[in-house]
Coordinates of C-alpha atoms in Angstrom, one line a residue:
X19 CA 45.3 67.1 74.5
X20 CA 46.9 70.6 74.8
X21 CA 45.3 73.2 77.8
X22 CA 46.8 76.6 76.4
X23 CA 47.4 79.2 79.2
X24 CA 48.8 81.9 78.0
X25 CA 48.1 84.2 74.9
X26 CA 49.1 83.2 71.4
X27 CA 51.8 84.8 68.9
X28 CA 50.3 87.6 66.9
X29 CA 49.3 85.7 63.2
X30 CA 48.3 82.9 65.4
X31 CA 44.6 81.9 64.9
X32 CA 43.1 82.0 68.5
X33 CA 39.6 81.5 68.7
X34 CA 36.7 81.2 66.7
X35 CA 33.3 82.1 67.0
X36 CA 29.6 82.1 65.2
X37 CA 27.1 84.8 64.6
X38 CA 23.5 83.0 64.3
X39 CA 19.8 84.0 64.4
X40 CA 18.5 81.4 66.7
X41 CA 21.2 81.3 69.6
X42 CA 19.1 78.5 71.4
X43 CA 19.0 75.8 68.5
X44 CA 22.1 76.2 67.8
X45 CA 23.5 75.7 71.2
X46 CA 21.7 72.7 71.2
X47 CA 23.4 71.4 67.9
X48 CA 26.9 71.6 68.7
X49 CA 26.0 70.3 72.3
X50 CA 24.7 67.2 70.7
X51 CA 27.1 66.9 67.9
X52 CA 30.5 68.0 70.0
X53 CA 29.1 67.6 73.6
X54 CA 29.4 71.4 74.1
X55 CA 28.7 72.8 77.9
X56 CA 28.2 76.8 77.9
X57 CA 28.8 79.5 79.6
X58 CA 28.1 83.8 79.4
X59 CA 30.5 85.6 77.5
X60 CA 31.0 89.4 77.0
X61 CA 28.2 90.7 74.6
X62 CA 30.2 93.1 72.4
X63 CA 27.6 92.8 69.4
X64 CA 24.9 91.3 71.6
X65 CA 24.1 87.9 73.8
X66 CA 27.2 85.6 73.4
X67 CA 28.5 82.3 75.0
X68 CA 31.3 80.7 74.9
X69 CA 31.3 76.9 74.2
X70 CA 33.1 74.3 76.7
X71 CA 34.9 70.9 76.8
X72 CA 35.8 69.9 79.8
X73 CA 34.8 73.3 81.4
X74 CA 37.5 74.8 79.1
X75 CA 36.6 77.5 76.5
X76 CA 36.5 76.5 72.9
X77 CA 34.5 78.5 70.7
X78 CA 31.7 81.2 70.5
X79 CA 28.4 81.6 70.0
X80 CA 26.5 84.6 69.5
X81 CA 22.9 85.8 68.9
X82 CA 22.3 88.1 65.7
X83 CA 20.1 91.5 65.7
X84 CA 16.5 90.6 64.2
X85 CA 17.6 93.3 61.6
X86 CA 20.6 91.9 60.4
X87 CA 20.2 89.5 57.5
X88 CA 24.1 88.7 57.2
X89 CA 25.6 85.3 56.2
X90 CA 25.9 83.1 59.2
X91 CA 29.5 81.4 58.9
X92 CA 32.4 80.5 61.4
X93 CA 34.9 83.0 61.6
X94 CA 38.2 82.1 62.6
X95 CA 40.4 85.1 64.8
X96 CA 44.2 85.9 64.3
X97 CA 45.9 87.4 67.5
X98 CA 47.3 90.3 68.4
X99 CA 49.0 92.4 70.7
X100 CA 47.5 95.7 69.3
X101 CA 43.7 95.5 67.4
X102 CA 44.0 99.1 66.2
X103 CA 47.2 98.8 64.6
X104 CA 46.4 95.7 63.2
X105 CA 43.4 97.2 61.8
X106 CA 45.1 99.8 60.5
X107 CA 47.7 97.6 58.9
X108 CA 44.8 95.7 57.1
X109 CA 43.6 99.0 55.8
X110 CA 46.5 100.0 54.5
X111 CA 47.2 96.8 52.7
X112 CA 44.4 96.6 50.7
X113 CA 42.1 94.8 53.1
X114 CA 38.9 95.7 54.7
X115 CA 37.4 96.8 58.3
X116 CA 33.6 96.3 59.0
X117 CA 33.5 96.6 62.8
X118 CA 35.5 97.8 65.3
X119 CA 38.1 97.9 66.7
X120 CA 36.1 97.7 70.0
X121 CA 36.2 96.5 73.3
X122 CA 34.7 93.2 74.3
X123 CA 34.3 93.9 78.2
X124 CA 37.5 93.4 79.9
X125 CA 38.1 90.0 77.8
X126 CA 40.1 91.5 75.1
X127 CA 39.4 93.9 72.3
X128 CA 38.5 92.9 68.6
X129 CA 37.6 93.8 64.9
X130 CA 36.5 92.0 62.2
X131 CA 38.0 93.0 58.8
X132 CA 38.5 91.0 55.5
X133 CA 41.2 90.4 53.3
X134 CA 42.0 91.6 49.6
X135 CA 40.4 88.4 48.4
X136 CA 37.2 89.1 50.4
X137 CA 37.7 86.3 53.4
X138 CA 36.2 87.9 56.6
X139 CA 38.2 87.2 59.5
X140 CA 38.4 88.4 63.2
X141 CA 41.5 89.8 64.9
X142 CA 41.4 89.4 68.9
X143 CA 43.5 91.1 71.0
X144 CA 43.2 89.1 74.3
X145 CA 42.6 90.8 77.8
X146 CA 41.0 88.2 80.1
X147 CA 40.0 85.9 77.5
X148 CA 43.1 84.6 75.7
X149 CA 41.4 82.5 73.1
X150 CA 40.8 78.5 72.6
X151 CA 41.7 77.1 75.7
X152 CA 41.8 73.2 74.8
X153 CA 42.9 71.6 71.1
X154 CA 43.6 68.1 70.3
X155 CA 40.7 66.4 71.9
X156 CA 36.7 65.5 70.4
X157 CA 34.7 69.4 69.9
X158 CA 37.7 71.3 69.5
X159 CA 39.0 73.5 67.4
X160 CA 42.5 71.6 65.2
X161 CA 43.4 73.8 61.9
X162 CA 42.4 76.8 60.2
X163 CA 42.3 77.4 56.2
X164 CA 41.3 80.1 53.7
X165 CA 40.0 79.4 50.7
X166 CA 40.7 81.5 47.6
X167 CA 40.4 82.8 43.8
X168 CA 44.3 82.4 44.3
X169 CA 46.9 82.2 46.9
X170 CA 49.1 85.1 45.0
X171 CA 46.0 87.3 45.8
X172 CA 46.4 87.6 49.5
X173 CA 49.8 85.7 49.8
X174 CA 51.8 89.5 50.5
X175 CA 48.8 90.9 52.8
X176 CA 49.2 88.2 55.3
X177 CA 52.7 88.2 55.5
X178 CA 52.8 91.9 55.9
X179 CA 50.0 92.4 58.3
X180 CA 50.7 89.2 60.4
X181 CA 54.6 88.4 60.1
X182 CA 53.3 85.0 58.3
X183 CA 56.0 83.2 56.2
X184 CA 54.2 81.7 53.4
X185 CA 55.6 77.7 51.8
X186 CA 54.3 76.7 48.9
X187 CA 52.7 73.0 48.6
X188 CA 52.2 72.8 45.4
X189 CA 52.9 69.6 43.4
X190 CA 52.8 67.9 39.7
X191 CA 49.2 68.6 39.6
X192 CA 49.7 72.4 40.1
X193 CA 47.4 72.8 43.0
X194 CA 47.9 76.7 44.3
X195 CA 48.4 75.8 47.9
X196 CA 49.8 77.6 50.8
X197 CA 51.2 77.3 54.6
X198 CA 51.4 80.0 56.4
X199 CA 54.1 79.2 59.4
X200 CA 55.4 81.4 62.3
X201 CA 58.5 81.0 64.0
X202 CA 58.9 78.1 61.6
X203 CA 55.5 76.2 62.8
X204 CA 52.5 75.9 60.8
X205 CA 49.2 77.9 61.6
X206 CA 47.1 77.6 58.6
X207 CA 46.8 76.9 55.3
X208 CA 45.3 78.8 52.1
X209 CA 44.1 77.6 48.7
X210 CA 43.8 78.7 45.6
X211 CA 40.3 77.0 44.2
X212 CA 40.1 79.3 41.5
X213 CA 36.1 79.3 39.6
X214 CA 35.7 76.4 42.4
X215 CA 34.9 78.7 44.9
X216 CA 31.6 78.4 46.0
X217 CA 29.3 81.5 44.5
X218 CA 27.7 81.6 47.1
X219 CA 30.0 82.6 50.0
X220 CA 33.3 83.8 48.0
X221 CA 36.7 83.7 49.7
X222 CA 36.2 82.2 53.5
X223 CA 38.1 80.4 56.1
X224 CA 37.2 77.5 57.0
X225 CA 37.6 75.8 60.5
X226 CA 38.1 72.4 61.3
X227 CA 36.8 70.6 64.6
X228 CA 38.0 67.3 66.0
X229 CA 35.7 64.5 66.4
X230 CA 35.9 60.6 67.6
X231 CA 34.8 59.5 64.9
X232 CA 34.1 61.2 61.4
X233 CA 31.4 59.1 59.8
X234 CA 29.6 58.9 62.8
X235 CA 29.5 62.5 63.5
X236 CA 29.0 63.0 59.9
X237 CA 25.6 60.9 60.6
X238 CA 24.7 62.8 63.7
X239 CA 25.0 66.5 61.5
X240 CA 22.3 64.8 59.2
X241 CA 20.0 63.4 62.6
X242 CA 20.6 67.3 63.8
X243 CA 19.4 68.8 60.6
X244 CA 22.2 69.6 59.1
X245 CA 23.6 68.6 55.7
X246 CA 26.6 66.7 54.7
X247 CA 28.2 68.6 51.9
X248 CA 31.4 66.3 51.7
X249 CA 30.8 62.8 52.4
X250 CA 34.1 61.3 54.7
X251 CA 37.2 61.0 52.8
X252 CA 41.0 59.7 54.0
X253 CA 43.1 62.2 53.4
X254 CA 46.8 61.9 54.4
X255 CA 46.8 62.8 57.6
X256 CA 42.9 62.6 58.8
X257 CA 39.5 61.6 58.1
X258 CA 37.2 64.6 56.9
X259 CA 34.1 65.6 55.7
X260 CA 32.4 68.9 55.4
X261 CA 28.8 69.5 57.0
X262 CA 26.8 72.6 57.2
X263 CA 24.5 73.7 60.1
X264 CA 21.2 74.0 60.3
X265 CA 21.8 77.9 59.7
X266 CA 23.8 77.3 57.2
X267 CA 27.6 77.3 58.9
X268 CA 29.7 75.6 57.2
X269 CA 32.7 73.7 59.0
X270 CA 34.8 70.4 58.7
X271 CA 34.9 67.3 60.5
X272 CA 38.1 65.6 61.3
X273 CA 39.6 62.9 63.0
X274 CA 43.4 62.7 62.5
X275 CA 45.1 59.2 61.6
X276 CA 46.8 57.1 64.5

C-alpha cells in the first residue's frame, strides 16, 4: 500500500476520473464492485465526487449534462505544474484541446485535450487536490496504458509535451509496444494494435484497477450489469480481464502475482 502526499512529477498520471449519465447507479457499481466510499468534489463541468478507500481519494465520478451525448469512458490525467502551458504545448504538437484550461475550485486547474492519435486524456494541475491518494491496495488505481494505430504516431508528442523517455518492448513477434519512463521509472505504457483497435472508441487509455481477486470480481461486473469483454488471463506479472460498465466504461481488472 502506498498513501501519496505530495503532488506527482509532470508526465506522471495522477488521477482518473468518469463522466456518466446516471451519477447514482454508477456510484453504486464501483461501491459494490471496489468497495468505494464517496465524498463531494469541485463541480468544474457539473456534480462530481470523488471515490474513497480507506477515506483516501482514488478516483472521480461525475454527472453528465442531459444534453451531452458523449462517450462515457475513463480518462486517465497526466500532471502538471502549469495546465495552460501544457495545453499550449499539446496544441502546438499536433494534439488537440476540447476544454479548458479551467479552474476546478481551489483543487487544481485542468484541461482535457487528445493526442495526435486521437486518445483523450486529462491534464491536472493540482491545487488542493493532488491526485490518487492510495495505490497498491483492492479499488485502486495500479497502471495506465494507451492504446494505438501505432506507437510511432504519438511516440515524439509525449516525449515532447511531457519529458517522457520512451523503451521499446518489442520482441520476436514484432508487437509495437512502448514504456514511457520518467526519471528512469515506468509510468505507462502504449501500444500499437494497429486495425485491432476497437471501431468503436479509437485510440484510448485504458486504466487498470486492483482487485483481490480477478475472477471473482470479474463475476461480480457480470452480477452488476456489466459485461466481461476479456475473460481472466495470467499474464506475466498479474491476473486481468477487461469488463465494461453498465454505461459502457471500459476498464481492466488486475490482481498482480505474489
Amino acid at each position: 500500500m502506498t498513501e501519496a502526499a505530495t503532488r506527482r512529477a509532470p508526465g506522471t498520471p495522477c488521477w482518473v476520473s468518469l463522466m456518466v449519465h446516471g451519477l447514482g447507479t454508477t456510484e453504486e457499481f464501483y461501491g459494490a464492485l471496489f468497495g468505494w466510499e464517496y465524498a463531494p468534489g469541485p463541480g468544474a463541468l457539473g456534480p462530481y465526487v470523488r471515490a474513497l478507500v480507506d477515506g483516501l481519494e482514488v478516483a472521480g465520478i461525475g454527472q453528465l449534462p442531459p444534453d451531452r451525448h458523449l462517450p462515457v469512458t475513463w480518462t486517465t490525467y497526466l500532471a502538471t505544474d502549469d495546465a495552460d502551458e501544457t495545453a499550449e504545448a499539446v496544441r502546438s504538437c499536433g494534439g488537440t484541446l476540447a476544454v479548458g484550461p479551467l479552474d476546478a475550485a481551489d483543487a487544481g486547474r485542468l484541461a482535457i485535450c487528445a493526442d495526435p492519435g486521437g486518445a483523450v486524456f486529462g491534464i491536472w494541475q493540482a491545487g488542493s487536490h493532488i491526485g490518487t491518494r492510495l495505490t497498491g491496495v483492492p479499488g485502486t488505481p495500479v497502471w495506465n496504458e494507451l492504446f494505438t494505430r501505432e506507437t510511432s504516431l504519438v511516440e515524439k508528442f509525449y516525449q515532447t509535451v511531457f519529458g517522457h523517455r520512451a523503451e521499446a518492448r518489442g520482441d520476436s513477434t514484432g508487437v509495437d509496444r512502448l514504456t514511457l519512463h520518467l526519471s528512469g521509472r515506468p509510468v505507462a505504457a502504449v501500444h500499437g494494435v494497429g486495425r485491432d483497435l476497437p471501431k468503436d472508441r479509437g485510440a484510448h487509455w485504458m486504466t487498470h484497477f486492483q482487485v483481490a481477486d480477478t475472477d471473482r470480481a470479474a463475476a461480480l461486473v457480470a452480477d452488476l450489469g456489466g459485461t466481461v469483454l476479456r475473460p481472466p488471463r495470467d499474464e506475466p506479472h498479474a491476473r486481468t480481464a477487461v469488463v465494461r460498465d453498465p454505461e459502457g466504461a471500459v476498464f481492466t481488472i488486475t490482481r498482480p502475482h505474489a
